[in-house]
Coordinates of C-alpha atoms and ligand atoms in Angstrom, one line a residue:
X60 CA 18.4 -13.4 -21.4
X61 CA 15.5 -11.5 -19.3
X62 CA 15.7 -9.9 -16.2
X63 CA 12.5 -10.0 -14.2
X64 CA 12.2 -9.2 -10.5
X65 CA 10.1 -11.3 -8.2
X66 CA 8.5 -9.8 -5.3
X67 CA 7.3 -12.4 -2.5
X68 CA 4.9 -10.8 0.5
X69 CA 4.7 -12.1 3.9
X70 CA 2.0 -14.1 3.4
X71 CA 3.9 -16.0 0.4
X72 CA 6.7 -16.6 2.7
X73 CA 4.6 -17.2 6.2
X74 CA 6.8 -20.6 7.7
X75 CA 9.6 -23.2 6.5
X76 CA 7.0 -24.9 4.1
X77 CA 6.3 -21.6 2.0
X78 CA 9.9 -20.7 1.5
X79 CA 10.6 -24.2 0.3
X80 CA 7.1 -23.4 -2.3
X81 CA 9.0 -20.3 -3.4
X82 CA 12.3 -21.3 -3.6
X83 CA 11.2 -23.8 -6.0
X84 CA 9.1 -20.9 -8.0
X85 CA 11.9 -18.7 -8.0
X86 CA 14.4 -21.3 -9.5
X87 CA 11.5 -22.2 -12.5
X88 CA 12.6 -18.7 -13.3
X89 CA 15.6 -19.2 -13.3
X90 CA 15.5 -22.2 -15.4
X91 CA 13.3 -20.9 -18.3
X92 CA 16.3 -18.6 -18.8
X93 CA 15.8 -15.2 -17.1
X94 CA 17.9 -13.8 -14.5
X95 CA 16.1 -13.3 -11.2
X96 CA 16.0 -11.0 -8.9
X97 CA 13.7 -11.9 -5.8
X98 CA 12.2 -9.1 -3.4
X99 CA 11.2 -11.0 -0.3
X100 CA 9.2 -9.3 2.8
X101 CA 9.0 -10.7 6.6
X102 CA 7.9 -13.7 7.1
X103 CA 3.8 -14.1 8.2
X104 CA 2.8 -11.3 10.8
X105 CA 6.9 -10.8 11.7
X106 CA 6.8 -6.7 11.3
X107 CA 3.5 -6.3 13.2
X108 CA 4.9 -8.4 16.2
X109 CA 7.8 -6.3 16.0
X110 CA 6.0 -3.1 16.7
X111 CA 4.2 -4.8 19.2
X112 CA 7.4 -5.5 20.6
X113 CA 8.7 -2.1 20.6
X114 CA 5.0 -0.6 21.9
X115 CA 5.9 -3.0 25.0
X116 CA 9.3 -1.0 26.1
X117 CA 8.5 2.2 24.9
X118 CA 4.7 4.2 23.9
X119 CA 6.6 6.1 21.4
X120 CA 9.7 4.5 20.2
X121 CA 12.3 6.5 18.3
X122 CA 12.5 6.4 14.6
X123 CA 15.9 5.1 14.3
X124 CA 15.6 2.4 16.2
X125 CA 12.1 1.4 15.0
X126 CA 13.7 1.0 11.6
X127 CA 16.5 -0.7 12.7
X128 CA 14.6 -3.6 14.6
X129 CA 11.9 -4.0 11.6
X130 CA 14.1 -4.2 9.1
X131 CA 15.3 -7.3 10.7
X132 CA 12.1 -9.1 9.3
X133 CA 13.3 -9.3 6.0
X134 CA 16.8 -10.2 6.7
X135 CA 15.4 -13.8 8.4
X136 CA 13.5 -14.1 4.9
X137 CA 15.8 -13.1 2.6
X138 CA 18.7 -15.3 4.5
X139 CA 16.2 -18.8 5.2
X140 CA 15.4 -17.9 0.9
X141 CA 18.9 -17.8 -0.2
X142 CA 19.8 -21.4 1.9
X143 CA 16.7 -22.6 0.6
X144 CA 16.9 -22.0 -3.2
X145 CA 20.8 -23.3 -2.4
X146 CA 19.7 -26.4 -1.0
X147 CA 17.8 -26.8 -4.4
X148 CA 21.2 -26.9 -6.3
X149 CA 21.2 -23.4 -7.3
X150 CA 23.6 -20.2 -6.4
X151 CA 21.9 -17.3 -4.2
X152 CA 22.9 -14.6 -2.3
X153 CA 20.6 -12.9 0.0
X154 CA 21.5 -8.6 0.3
X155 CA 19.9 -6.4 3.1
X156 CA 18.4 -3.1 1.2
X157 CA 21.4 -1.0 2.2
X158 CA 23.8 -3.0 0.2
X159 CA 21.1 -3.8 -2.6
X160 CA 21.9 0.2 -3.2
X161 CA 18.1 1.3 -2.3
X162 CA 19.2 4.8 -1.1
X163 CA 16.6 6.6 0.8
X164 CA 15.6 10.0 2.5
X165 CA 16.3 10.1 6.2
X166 CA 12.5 10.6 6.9
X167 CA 12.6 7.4 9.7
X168 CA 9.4 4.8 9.4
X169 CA 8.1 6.2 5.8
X170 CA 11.7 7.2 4.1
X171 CA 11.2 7.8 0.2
X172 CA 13.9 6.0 -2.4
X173 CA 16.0 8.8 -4.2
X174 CA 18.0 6.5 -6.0
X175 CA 19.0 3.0 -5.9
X176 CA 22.8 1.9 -7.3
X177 CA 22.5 -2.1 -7.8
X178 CA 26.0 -2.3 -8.3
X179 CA 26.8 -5.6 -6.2
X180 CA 23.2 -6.8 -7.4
X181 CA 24.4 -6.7 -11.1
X182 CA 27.6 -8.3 -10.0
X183 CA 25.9 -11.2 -8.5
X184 CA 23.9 -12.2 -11.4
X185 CA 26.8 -11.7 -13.8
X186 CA 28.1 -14.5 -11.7
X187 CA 25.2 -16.7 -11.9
X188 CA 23.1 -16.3 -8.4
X189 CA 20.0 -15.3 -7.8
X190 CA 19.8 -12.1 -6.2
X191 CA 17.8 -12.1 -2.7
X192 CA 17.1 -8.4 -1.5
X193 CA 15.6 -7.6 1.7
X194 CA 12.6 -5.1 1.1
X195 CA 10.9 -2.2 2.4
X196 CA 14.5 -0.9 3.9
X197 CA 17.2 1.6 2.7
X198 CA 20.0 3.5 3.7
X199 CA 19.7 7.2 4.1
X200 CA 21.9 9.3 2.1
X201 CA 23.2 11.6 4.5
X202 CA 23.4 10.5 7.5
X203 CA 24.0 6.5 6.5
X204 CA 21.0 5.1 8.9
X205 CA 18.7 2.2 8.3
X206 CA 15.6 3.3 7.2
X207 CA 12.1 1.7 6.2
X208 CA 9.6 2.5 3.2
X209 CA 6.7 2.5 5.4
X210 CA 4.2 -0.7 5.6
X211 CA 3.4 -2.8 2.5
X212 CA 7.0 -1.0 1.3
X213 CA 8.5 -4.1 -0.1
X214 CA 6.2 -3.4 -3.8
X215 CA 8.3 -0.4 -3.9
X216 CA 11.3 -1.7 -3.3
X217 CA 10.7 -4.7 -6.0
X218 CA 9.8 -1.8 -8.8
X219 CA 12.5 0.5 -7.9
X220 CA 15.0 -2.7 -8.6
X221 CA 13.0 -3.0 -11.6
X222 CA 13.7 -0.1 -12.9
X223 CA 17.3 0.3 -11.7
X224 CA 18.0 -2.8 -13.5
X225 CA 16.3 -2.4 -16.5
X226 CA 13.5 -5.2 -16.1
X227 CA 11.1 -6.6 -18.3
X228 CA 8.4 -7.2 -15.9
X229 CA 7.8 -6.6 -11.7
X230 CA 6.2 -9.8 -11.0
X231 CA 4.4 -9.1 -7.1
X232 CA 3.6 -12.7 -5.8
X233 CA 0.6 -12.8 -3.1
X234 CA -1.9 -14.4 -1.4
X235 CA -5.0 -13.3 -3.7
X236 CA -5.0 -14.3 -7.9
X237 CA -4.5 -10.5 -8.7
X238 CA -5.9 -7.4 -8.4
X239 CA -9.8 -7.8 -7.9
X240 CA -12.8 -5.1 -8.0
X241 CA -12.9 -5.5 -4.2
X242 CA -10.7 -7.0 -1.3
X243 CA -11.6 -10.7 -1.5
X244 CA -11.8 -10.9 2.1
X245 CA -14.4 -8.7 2.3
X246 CA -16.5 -9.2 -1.5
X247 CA -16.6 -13.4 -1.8
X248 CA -18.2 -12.2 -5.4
X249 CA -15.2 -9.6 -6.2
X250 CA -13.9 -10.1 -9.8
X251 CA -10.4 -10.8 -11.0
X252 CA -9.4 -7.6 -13.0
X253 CA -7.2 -9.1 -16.1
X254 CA -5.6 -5.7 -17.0
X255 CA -6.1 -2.3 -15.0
X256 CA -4.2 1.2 -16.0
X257 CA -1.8 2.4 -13.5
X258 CA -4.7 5.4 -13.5
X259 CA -6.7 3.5 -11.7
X260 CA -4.9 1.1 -9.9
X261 CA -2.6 4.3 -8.3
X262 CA -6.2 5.5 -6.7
X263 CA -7.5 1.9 -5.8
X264 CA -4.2 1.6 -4.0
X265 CA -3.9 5.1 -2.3
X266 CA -8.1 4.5 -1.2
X267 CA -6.5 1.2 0.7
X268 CA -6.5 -1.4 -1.5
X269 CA -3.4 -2.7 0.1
X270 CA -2.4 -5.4 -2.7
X271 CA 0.0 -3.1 -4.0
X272 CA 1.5 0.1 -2.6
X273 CA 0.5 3.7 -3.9
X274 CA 4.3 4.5 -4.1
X275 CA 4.7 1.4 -5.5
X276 CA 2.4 2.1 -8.7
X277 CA 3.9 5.6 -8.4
X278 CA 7.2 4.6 -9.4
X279 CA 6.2 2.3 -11.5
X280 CA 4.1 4.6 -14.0
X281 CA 6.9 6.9 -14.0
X282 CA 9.6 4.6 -15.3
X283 CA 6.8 2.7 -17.3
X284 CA 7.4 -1.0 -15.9
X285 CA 4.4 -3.2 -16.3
X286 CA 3.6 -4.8 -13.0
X287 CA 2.1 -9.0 -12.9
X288 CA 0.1 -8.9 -9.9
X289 CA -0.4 -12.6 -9.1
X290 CA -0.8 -15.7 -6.2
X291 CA 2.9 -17.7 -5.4
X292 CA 0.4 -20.2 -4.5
X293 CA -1.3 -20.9 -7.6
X294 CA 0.1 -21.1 -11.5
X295 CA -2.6 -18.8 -13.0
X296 CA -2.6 -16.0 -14.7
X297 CA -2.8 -12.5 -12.5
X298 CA -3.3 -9.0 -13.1
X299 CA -1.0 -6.3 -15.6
X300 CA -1.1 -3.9 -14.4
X301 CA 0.4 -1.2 -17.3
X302 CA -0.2 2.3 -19.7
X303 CA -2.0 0.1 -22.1
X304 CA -3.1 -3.7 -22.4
X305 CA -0.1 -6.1 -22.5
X306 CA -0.6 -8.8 -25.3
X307 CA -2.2 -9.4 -28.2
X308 CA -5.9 -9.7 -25.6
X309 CA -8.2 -7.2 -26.5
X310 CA -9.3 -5.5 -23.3
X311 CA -11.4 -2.9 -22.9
X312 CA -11.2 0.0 -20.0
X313 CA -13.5 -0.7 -17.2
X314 CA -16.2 2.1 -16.9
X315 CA -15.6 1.2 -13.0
X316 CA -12.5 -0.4 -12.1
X317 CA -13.6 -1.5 -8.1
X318 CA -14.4 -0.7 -4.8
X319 CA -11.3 0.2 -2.5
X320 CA -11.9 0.1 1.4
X321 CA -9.8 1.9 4.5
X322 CA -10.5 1.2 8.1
X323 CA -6.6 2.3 8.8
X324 CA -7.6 6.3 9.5
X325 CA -8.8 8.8 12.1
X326 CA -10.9 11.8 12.1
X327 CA -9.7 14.5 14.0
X328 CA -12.3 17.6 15.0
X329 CA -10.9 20.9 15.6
X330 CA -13.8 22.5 17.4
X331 CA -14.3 26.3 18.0
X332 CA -12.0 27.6 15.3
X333 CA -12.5 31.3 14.6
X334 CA -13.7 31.8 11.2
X335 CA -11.4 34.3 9.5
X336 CA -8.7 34.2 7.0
X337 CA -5.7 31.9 8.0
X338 CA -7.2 29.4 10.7
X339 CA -6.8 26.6 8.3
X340 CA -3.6 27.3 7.1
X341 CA -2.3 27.6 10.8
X342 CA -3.8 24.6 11.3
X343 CA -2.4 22.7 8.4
X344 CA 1.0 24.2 8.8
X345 CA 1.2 22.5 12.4
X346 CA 0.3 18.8 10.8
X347 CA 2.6 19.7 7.6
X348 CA 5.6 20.3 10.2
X349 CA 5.2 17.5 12.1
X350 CA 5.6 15.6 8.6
X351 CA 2.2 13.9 9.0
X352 CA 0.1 13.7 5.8
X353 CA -3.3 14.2 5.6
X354 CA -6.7 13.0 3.3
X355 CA -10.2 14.6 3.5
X356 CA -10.5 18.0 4.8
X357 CA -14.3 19.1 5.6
X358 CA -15.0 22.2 7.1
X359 CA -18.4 23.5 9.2
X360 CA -20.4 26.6 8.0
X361 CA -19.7 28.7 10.9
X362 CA -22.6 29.8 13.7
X363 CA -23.5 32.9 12.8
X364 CA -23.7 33.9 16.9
X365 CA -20.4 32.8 17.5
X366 CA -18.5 33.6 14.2
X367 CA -16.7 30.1 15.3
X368 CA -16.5 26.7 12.8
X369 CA -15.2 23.8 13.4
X370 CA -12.6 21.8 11.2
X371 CA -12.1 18.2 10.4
X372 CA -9.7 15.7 9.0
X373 CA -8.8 12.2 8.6
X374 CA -5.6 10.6 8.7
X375 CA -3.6 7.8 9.9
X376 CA -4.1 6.2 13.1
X377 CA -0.7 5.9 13.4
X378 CA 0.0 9.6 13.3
X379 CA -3.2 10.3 15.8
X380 CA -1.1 11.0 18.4
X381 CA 1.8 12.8 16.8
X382 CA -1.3 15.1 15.5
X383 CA -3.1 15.9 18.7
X384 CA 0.0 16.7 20.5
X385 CA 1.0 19.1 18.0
X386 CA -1.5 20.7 17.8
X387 CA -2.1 20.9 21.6
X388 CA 1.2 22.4 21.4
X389 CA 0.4 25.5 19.1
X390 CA -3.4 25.8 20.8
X391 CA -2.3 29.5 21.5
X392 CA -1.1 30.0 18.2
X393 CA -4.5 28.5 16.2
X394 CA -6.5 29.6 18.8
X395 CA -9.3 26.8 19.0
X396 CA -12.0 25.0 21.8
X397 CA -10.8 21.5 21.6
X398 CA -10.3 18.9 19.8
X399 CA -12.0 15.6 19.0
X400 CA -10.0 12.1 18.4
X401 CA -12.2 9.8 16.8
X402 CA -10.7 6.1 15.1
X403 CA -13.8 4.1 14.5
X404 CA -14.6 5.3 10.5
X405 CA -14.0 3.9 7.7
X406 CA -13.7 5.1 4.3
X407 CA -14.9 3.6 1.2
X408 CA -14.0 4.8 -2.3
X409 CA -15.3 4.1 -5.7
X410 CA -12.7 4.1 -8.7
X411 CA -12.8 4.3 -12.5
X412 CA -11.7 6.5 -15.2
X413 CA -14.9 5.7 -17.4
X414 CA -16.5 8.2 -14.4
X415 CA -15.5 11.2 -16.0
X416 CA -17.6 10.3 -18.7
X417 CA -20.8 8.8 -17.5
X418 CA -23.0 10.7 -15.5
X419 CA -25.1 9.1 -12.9
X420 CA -21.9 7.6 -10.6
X421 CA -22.3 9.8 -8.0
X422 CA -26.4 9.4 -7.5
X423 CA -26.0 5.6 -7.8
X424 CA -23.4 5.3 -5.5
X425 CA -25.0 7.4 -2.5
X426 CA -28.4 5.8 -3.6
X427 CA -26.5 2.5 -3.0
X428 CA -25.2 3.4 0.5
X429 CA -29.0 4.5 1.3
X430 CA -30.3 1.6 0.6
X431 CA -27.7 0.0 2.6
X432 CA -28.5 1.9 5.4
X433 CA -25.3 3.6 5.8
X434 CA -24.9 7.0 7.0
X435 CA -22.1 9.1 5.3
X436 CA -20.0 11.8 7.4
X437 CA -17.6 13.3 4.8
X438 CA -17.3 13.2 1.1
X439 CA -14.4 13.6 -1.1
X440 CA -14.0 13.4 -5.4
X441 CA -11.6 13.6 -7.7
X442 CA -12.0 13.1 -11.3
X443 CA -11.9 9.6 -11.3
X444 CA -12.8 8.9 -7.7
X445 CA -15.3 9.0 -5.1
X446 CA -14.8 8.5 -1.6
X447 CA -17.3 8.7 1.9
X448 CA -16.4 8.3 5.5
X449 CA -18.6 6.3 7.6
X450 CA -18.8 4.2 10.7
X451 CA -16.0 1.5 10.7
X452 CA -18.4 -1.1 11.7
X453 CA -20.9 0.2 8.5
X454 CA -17.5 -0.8 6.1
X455 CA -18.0 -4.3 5.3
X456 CA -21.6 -4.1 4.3
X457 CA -21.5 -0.6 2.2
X458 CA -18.6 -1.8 0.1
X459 CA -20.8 -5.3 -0.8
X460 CA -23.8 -2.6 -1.5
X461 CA -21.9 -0.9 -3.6
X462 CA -19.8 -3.7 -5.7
X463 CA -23.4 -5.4 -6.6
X464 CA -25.4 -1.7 -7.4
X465 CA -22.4 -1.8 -10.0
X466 CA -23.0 -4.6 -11.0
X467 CA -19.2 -5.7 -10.5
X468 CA -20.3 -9.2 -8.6
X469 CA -19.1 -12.1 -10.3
X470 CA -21.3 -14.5 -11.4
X471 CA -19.2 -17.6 -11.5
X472 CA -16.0 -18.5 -8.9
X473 CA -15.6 -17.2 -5.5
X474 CA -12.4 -15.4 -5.6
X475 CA -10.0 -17.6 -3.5
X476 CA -7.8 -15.9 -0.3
X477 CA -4.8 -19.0 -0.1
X478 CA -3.3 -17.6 2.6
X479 CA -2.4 -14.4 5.1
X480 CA -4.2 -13.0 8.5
X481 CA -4.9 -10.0 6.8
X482 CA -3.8 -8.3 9.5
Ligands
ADP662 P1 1.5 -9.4 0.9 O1 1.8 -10.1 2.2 O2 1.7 -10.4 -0.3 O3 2.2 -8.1 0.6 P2 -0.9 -7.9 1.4 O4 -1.6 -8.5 2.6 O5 -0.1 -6.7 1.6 O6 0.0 -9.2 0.9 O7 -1.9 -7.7 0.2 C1 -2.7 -8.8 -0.2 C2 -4.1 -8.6 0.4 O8 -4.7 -7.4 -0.2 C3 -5.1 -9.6 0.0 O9 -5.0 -10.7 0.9 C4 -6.4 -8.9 0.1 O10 -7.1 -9.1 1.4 C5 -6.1 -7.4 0.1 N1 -6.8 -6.6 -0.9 C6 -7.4 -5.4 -0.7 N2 -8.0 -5.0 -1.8 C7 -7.7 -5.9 -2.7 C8 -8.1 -5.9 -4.1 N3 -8.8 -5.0 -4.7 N4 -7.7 -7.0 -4.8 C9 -7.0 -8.0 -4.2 N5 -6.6 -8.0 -2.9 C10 -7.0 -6.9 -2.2
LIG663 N1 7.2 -6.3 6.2 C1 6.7 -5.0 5.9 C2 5.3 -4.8 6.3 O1 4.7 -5.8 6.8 C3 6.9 -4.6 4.4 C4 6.1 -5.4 3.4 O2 5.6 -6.5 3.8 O3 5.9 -5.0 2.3 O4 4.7 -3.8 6.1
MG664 MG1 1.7 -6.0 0.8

């Protein structure tokens, strides 16, 4: 008998009527023979109206009990899921992250799995059920507190079960076919991607193509489990997402693998930074210790009257706040002018191992934002990668510029979007 593990988003599991649609999924599973383990996340737009809950009675809410109200998201799925595949005839049993055995750091609102122990999990399909876990929550190991993985965290949590338990295949159900060379809601002519390496798919998802986790892929590559990226709302086929093509299907490596987009960041300027050795590195120690991470890093050349520079960097809006008053905080200590808070960019990237090897990437994708129009503020590469701030508003159209200049458009179907805000 297989073991697979199903992960169902919020948009799969939105009202009464999609759990029922799942349920019925989930137990077609079962019935071809496999033991199931489900991964189900909050219901619809449940976690964002949470925080704006918590934004209501408090500007910065404390980490603890952040988790500990959001994580009650996925215990109304993963309960309403367990009646509803029971009211089909068939044992389930729904388990909240912390007794699933996901144990976590105690970082609060981004904690990282450091080992998961699905004792009671095993237990309950050796008895028949189906196993409902709540996901993107944990337990931390020291101090025993309810933590969360950090939003879209419910992929991880579905490959880290994977793993744990040995499975054949992650299976993430959504509102899109698969994994396609754009976001769908933004590229009508995107392309399904039948296979895509976990390569490229870990810097699609970490340049904010946000239908799977980069943690997610992360953990997956590293224990090797192939991950089925497809719709609960359709039957077709989705996207593997694996070392090497699954199948007897012959498919070749993509030169380009897609267009990833990110309008989630914020550009911070440090203006008036003295140029001499160490300024950065007071800097960056100040972000690193207020645990926030960071992305592009550009700095100025320095006026030669002044001998000052200025610095900038992008990062989450989330943590825009958390950053400023930091460094406020150590202003002495860095010694700058002031600084500048700005959240309407947008990054796009451009993706595909095939990059290293063809020459020309770079000049057609800047002479593809030119055409567009768009004006670029900061540039970042990596081998397989390349990736330009803009204006936020500038997004939408330089990531169509640049999917056709690539010639990545489809030329049949309109890729479908079945459900989701995509909020
Ligand atoms: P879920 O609720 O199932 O976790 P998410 O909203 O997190 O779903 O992720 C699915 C969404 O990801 C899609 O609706 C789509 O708008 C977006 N998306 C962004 N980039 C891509 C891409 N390259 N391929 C498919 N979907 C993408
Ligand atoms: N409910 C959480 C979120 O909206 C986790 C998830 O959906 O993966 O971020
Ligand atoms: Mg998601």
């Amino acid at each position: 008998m297989g073991l697979v593990v199903q992960k169902y988003g919020g948009s799969s599991v939105a009202d009464a009527e999609g759990i029922k649609r799942v349920a019925k999924r989930i137990v077609e599973a079962k019935k071809n023979g496999n033991q199931v383990v489900v991964v189900v996340s909050a219901m619809g737009d449940t976690t964002d109206e949470l925080i704006d809950l918590a934004e209501q009675v408090s500007p910065m809410p404390a980490g603890r009990e952040f988790d500990m109200l959001l994580t009650a998201g996925e215990r109304i799925s993963m309960a309403l899921l367990a009646m509803a595949i029971k009211n089909l005839g068939h044992e389930a049993q729904s388990f909240t992250g912390s007794q699933a055995g996901v144990i976590t750091d105690s970082v609060h609102n981004k904690a990282r799995i450091i080992d998961v122990t699905p004792g009671r999990i095993r237990t309950a399909l050796d008895e028949g059920n189906i196993a409902i876990v709540a996901g993107f929550q944990g337990v931390s190991q020291d101090k025993k507190d309810i933590t969360t993985l950090g939003r879209g965290g419910s992929d991880t949590t579905a490959v880290a079960l994977a793993a744990a338990l040995d499975a054949e295949v992650c299976e993430i159900y959504t509102d899109v076919d698969g994994v396609f060379t754009a976001d769908p809601r933004v590229v009508k002519k995107a392309r399904k991607i039948d296979w895509i390496s976990f390569e490229d798919m870990l810097e699609l998802a970490s340049s904010g193509s946000k239908v799977l986790l980069h943690r997610c892929v992360e953990y997956a590559r590293r224990y090797n489990i192939p991950i089925h990226v497809r719709s609960s709302f359709s039957g077709l086929q989705g996207t593997w997402v694996s070392n090497e093509p699954i199948g007897d299907k012959q498919v070749e490596q993509a030169i380009i693998s897609g267009v990833a987009h990110d309008t989630s960041e914020a550009k911070i300027t440090v203006v008036g930074v003295p140029d001499k050795p160490g300024e950065a590195a007071a800097i960056f120690r100040t972000i690193a210790d207020a645990e926030i991470n960071i992305d592009m890093v550009v700095q100025n050349v320095s006026a030669a009257s002044t001998g000052l520079t200025d610095i900038s960097f992008t990062l989450p809006k989330t943590e825009g706040r958390k950053a400023i008053d930091a460094l406020e905080k150590n202003r002495s200590g860095i010694g700058f002018d002031s600084l500048r808070y700005d959240d309407q960019i947008g990054k796009i990237s451009l993706v595909g191992a095939g990059m290293k090897t063809n020459p020309g990437v770079t000049a057609a994708f800047f002479e593809a934002l030119s055409n567009a129009g768009v004006n670029i503020e900061l540039i970042s590469t990596s081998e397989i990668r390349i990736s330009v701030v803009t204006r936020a508003d500038d997004v939408p159209e330089a990531v169509r510029a640049v999917h056709t200049a690539f010639g990545l458009d489809s030329d049949s179907d309109e890729a479908v979007v079945y459900g989701g805000t995509g909020r």
